[in-house]
Coordinates of N, CA and C in Angstrom, one line a residue:
M1 N -82.7 -28.7 -110.2 CA -81.3 -28.6 -110.4 C -80.3 -28.5 -109.0
S2 N -79.5 -29.1 -108.8 CA -78.6 -29.1 -107.8 C -77.2 -28.5 -108.1
T3 N -76.7 -27.6 -107.1 CA -75.5 -26.8 -107.3 C -74.5 -27.6 -106.8
K4 N -73.5 -27.8 -107.5 CA -72.0 -28.3 -107.0 C -71.4 -27.3 -106.3
F5 N -70.5 -27.7 -105.3 CA -69.3 -26.9 -105.0 C -68.5 -26.1 -106.0
S6 N -68.1 -26.8 -106.9 CA -67.2 -26.3 -107.9 C -67.8 -25.2 -108.7
D7 N -69.4 -25.3 -108.8 CA -70.0 -24.6 -109.6 C -70.2 -23.1 -108.7
F8 N -70.4 -23.3 -107.7 CA -70.6 -22.2 -106.7 C -69.0 -21.3 -106.6
Y9 N -68.0 -22.2 -106.3 CA -66.7 -21.7 -106.2 C -66.1 -21.1 -107.4
N10 N -66.5 -21.6 -108.6 CA -66.0 -20.9 -109.7 C -66.7 -19.8 -110.3
D11 N -68.1 -19.3 -109.6 CA -68.8 -18.6 -110.4 C -68.4 -17.1 -109.8
D12 N -68.1 -16.3 -110.6 CA -67.6 -14.9 -110.4 C -68.5 -14.1 -109.5
D13 N -70.0 -14.5 -109.5 CA -70.8 -13.7 -109.1 C -71.5 -14.3 -107.6
N14 N -70.6 -15.3 -107.1 CA -70.7 -15.9 -105.8 C -70.3 -15.2 -104.5
K15 N -70.7 -15.8 -103.4 CA -70.4 -15.0 -102.2 C -69.2 -15.6 -101.6
V16 N -68.3 -16.1 -102.2 CA -66.9 -16.6 -101.5 C -66.0 -15.3 -101.7
S17 N -65.6 -15.1 -100.4 CA -64.8 -14.0 -100.2 C -63.4 -14.2 -100.5
P18 N -62.5 -13.4 -100.8 CA -61.1 -13.8 -101.1 C -60.5 -14.5 -100.2
M19 N -60.9 -14.1 -98.7 CA -60.3 -14.8 -97.7 C -60.6 -16.3 -97.6
E20 N -62.0 -16.6 -97.9 CA -62.6 -17.8 -97.9 C -62.1 -18.7 -98.9
R21 N -61.7 -17.9 -100.1 CA -61.2 -18.7 -101.2 C -59.8 -19.1 -100.9
A22 N -59.1 -18.3 -100.3 CA -57.5 -18.5 -99.9 C -57.6 -19.7 -98.7
K23 N -58.5 -19.5 -98.0 CA -58.7 -20.9 -96.9 C -58.7 -22.3 -97.4
I24 N -59.6 -22.4 -98.3 CA -59.9 -23.5 -99.1 C -58.8 -24.0 -100.0
E25 N -58.1 -22.9 -100.5 CA -57.1 -23.3 -101.3 C -55.9 -24.0 -100.6
F26 N -55.7 -23.1 -99.4 CA -54.6 -23.5 -98.6 C -54.9 -24.8 -98.0
E27 N -56.5 -25.3 -97.5 CA -56.7 -26.4 -96.9 C -56.4 -27.6 -97.9
V28 N -56.8 -27.6 -99.4 CA -56.5 -28.5 -100.2 C -55.0 -28.6 -100.6
E29 N -54.2 -27.8 -100.6 CA -52.9 -27.8 -100.7 C -52.2 -28.6 -99.7
L30 N -52.7 -28.2 -98.5 CA -52.0 -28.8 -97.3 C -52.4 -30.6 -97.3
I31 N -53.7 -30.8 -97.4 CA -54.1 -32.2 -97.5 C -53.4 -32.8 -98.6
G32 N -53.4 -32.2 -99.7 CA -52.9 -33.0 -101.0 C -51.3 -33.1 -100.7
K33 N -50.6 -32.3 -99.9 CA -49.1 -32.5 -99.6 C -49.2 -33.8 -98.5
I34 N -50.2 -34.0 -97.5 CA -50.2 -35.0 -96.8 C -50.4 -36.2 -97.5
I35 N -51.2 -36.3 -98.4 CA -51.5 -37.3 -99.2 C -50.1 -37.7 -100.0
E36 N -49.4 -36.9 -100.5 CA -48.3 -36.8 -101.4 C -47.3 -37.6 -100.5
A37 N -47.3 -37.0 -99.3 CA -46.1 -37.6 -98.5 C -46.5 -39.0 -97.9
R38 N -47.7 -39.3 -97.8 CA -48.2 -40.8 -97.3 C -47.8 -41.8 -98.5
E39 N -48.3 -41.4 -99.6 CA -48.0 -42.3 -100.9 C -46.5 -42.3 -101.1
A40 N -45.6 -41.0 -101.2 CA -44.2 -41.2 -101.1 C -43.8 -42.3 -100.3
Q41 N -44.1 -42.5 -99.1 CA -43.6 -43.4 -98.0 C -44.2 -44.7 -98.1
G42 N -45.2 -44.9 -99.4 CA -45.5 -46.3 -99.4 C -46.7 -46.7 -98.6
L43 N -47.1 -46.0 -97.8 CA -48.0 -46.3 -96.8 C -49.7 -46.0 -97.2
T44 N -50.2 -47.2 -96.7 CA -51.6 -47.1 -96.9 C -52.2 -46.1 -95.6
Q45 N -53.5 -45.8 -95.7 CA -53.8 -45.0 -94.5 C -54.1 -45.6 -93.3
Q46 N -54.2 -47.2 -93.5 CA -54.0 -47.9 -92.2 C -52.8 -47.9 -91.7
E47 N -51.8 -48.1 -92.4 CA -50.4 -48.4 -91.8 C -50.1 -46.9 -91.3
L48 N -50.5 -45.7 -91.9 CA -50.0 -44.4 -91.3 C -50.9 -44.5 -89.8
A49 N -52.1 -44.8 -89.9 CA -52.9 -44.8 -88.8 C -52.2 -45.6 -87.5
D50 N -51.5 -46.9 -88.0 CA -50.9 -47.7 -87.1 C -49.8 -47.0 -86.4
I51 N -48.9 -46.3 -87.2 CA -47.6 -45.6 -86.6 C -48.0 -44.1 -86.1
S52 N -48.9 -43.7 -86.5 CA -49.2 -42.3 -85.9 C -50.1 -42.3 -84.7
G53 N -51.0 -43.5 -84.5 CA -52.2 -43.2 -83.5 C -53.3 -42.5 -83.7
V54 N -53.4 -42.1 -85.0 CA -54.6 -41.4 -85.5 C -55.3 -42.4 -86.1
K55 N -56.7 -42.6 -85.9 CA -57.6 -43.5 -86.4 C -57.7 -43.4 -88.2
Q56 N -57.8 -44.7 -88.7 CA -57.7 -44.7 -90.2 C -58.7 -44.0 -90.6
S57 N -60.1 -44.0 -89.9 CA -61.3 -43.3 -90.4 C -61.0 -41.8 -90.3
S58 N -60.2 -41.3 -89.4 CA -59.9 -39.9 -89.4 C -59.1 -39.4 -90.4
I59 N -58.1 -40.3 -90.5 CA -57.2 -39.8 -92.0 C -58.1 -40.0 -93.2
A60 N -58.9 -40.9 -93.3 CA -59.5 -40.8 -94.5 C -60.5 -39.6 -94.6
R61 N -61.1 -39.2 -93.4 CA -62.1 -37.9 -93.6 C -61.2 -36.7 -94.0
L62 N -60.0 -36.6 -93.3 CA -59.2 -35.6 -93.6 C -58.7 -35.7 -95.0
E63 N -58.2 -36.8 -95.5 CA -57.9 -36.8 -96.9 C -58.9 -36.5 -98.0
K64 N -60.1 -36.6 -97.6 CA -61.4 -36.3 -98.6 C -62.0 -35.0 -98.0
L65 N -60.9 -34.4 -97.2 CA -61.5 -32.8 -96.9 C -63.0 -32.7 -96.4
K66 N -63.2 -33.9 -95.4 CA -64.5 -33.8 -94.8 C -64.2 -33.2 -93.2
S67 N -63.0 -33.0 -92.9 CA -62.7 -32.4 -91.7 C -61.4 -31.6 -91.7
T68 N -61.4 -30.7 -90.8 CA -60.0 -29.8 -90.8 C -59.0 -30.4 -89.7
P69 N -58.0 -30.6 -90.0 CA -57.2 -31.2 -88.9 C -56.6 -30.2 -87.7
Q70 N -56.7 -30.7 -86.8 CA -56.2 -30.0 -85.3 C -54.6 -29.9 -85.6
I71 N -53.9 -29.0 -85.0 CA -52.4 -29.0 -85.1 C -51.8 -30.2 -84.6
D72 N -52.3 -30.6 -83.4 CA -51.8 -32.1 -82.8 C -51.9 -33.2 -83.8
T73 N -53.1 -33.2 -84.4 CA -53.3 -34.3 -85.5 C -52.2 -34.2 -86.5
L74 N -52.1 -33.0 -87.2 CA -51.1 -32.9 -88.2 C -49.5 -33.3 -87.5
F75 N -49.3 -32.9 -86.7 CA -48.0 -33.4 -85.8 C -47.8 -34.8 -85.6
R76 N -49.0 -35.6 -85.4 CA -48.9 -36.9 -85.1 C -49.0 -37.6 -86.4
I77 N -49.3 -36.9 -87.4 CA -49.4 -37.6 -88.8 C -48.1 -37.4 -89.5
L78 N -47.6 -36.2 -89.6 CA -46.4 -36.0 -90.0 C -45.5 -36.4 -89.5
T79 N -45.1 -36.3 -88.2 CA -43.8 -36.8 -87.5 C -43.3 -38.3 -87.8
P80 N -44.1 -39.2 -87.7 CA -43.6 -40.6 -88.1 C -43.2 -40.8 -89.5
M81 N -43.8 -39.9 -90.5 CA -43.4 -39.8 -91.9 C -42.0 -39.0 -92.1
G82 N -41.6 -38.4 -91.1 CA -40.3 -37.5 -91.1 C -40.7 -36.2 -91.9
Y83 N -41.8 -35.6 -91.4 CA -42.3 -34.3 -92.2 C -42.4 -33.3 -90.9
K84 N -42.4 -32.2 -91.3 CA -42.8 -31.0 -90.5 C -43.5 -29.9 -90.9
L85 N -44.4 -29.2 -90.4 CA -44.8 -27.9 -90.8 C -43.9 -26.8 -90.8
T86 N -43.9 -26.0 -91.7 CA -43.1 -24.8 -91.6 C -44.0 -23.7 -92.3
I87 N -43.4 -22.4 -91.7 CA -44.0 -21.3 -92.1 C -43.0 -20.7 -93.1
V88 N -43.5 -20.2 -94.2 CA -42.7 -19.6 -95.3 C -43.4 -18.4 -95.8
P89 N -42.6 -17.2 -96.3 CA -43.4 -16.2 -96.9 C -44.0 -16.7 -98.1
N90 N -45.2 -15.9 -98.2 CA -46.0 -16.3 -99.5 C -45.4 -15.4 -100.5
S91 N -44.8 -16.1 -101.5 CA -44.2 -15.2 -102.8 C -45.4 -14.4 -103.3
E92 N -46.7 -14.8 -103.4 CA -47.5 -14.0 -104.1 C -47.9 -12.6 -103.4
T93 N -47.7 -12.7 -102.0 CA -47.8 -11.4 -101.2 C -46.5 -10.7 -100.6
V94 N -45.4 -11.2 -100.9 CA -44.2 -10.6 -100.4 C -43.7 -9.8 -101.7

């Protein structure tokens, strides 16, 4: 029997710490917002690659959560779409 990530993640007896869970949720939300931004602009991954200088295969890996983007990669992807990263208070902890 194979264990899926979702089984492990959702099991209350698992070893995912609250910090690890928060990191995973942060990455999923961040990448989801990047995908939404790309789609809102009507861009394919290849078109985003062309305007950002980031390889399409890198964008695909990022969107599949197969890699964690570096800050400079985020900057190169977001800037040509007219977006930027901002730091705001977390309403759950403030």
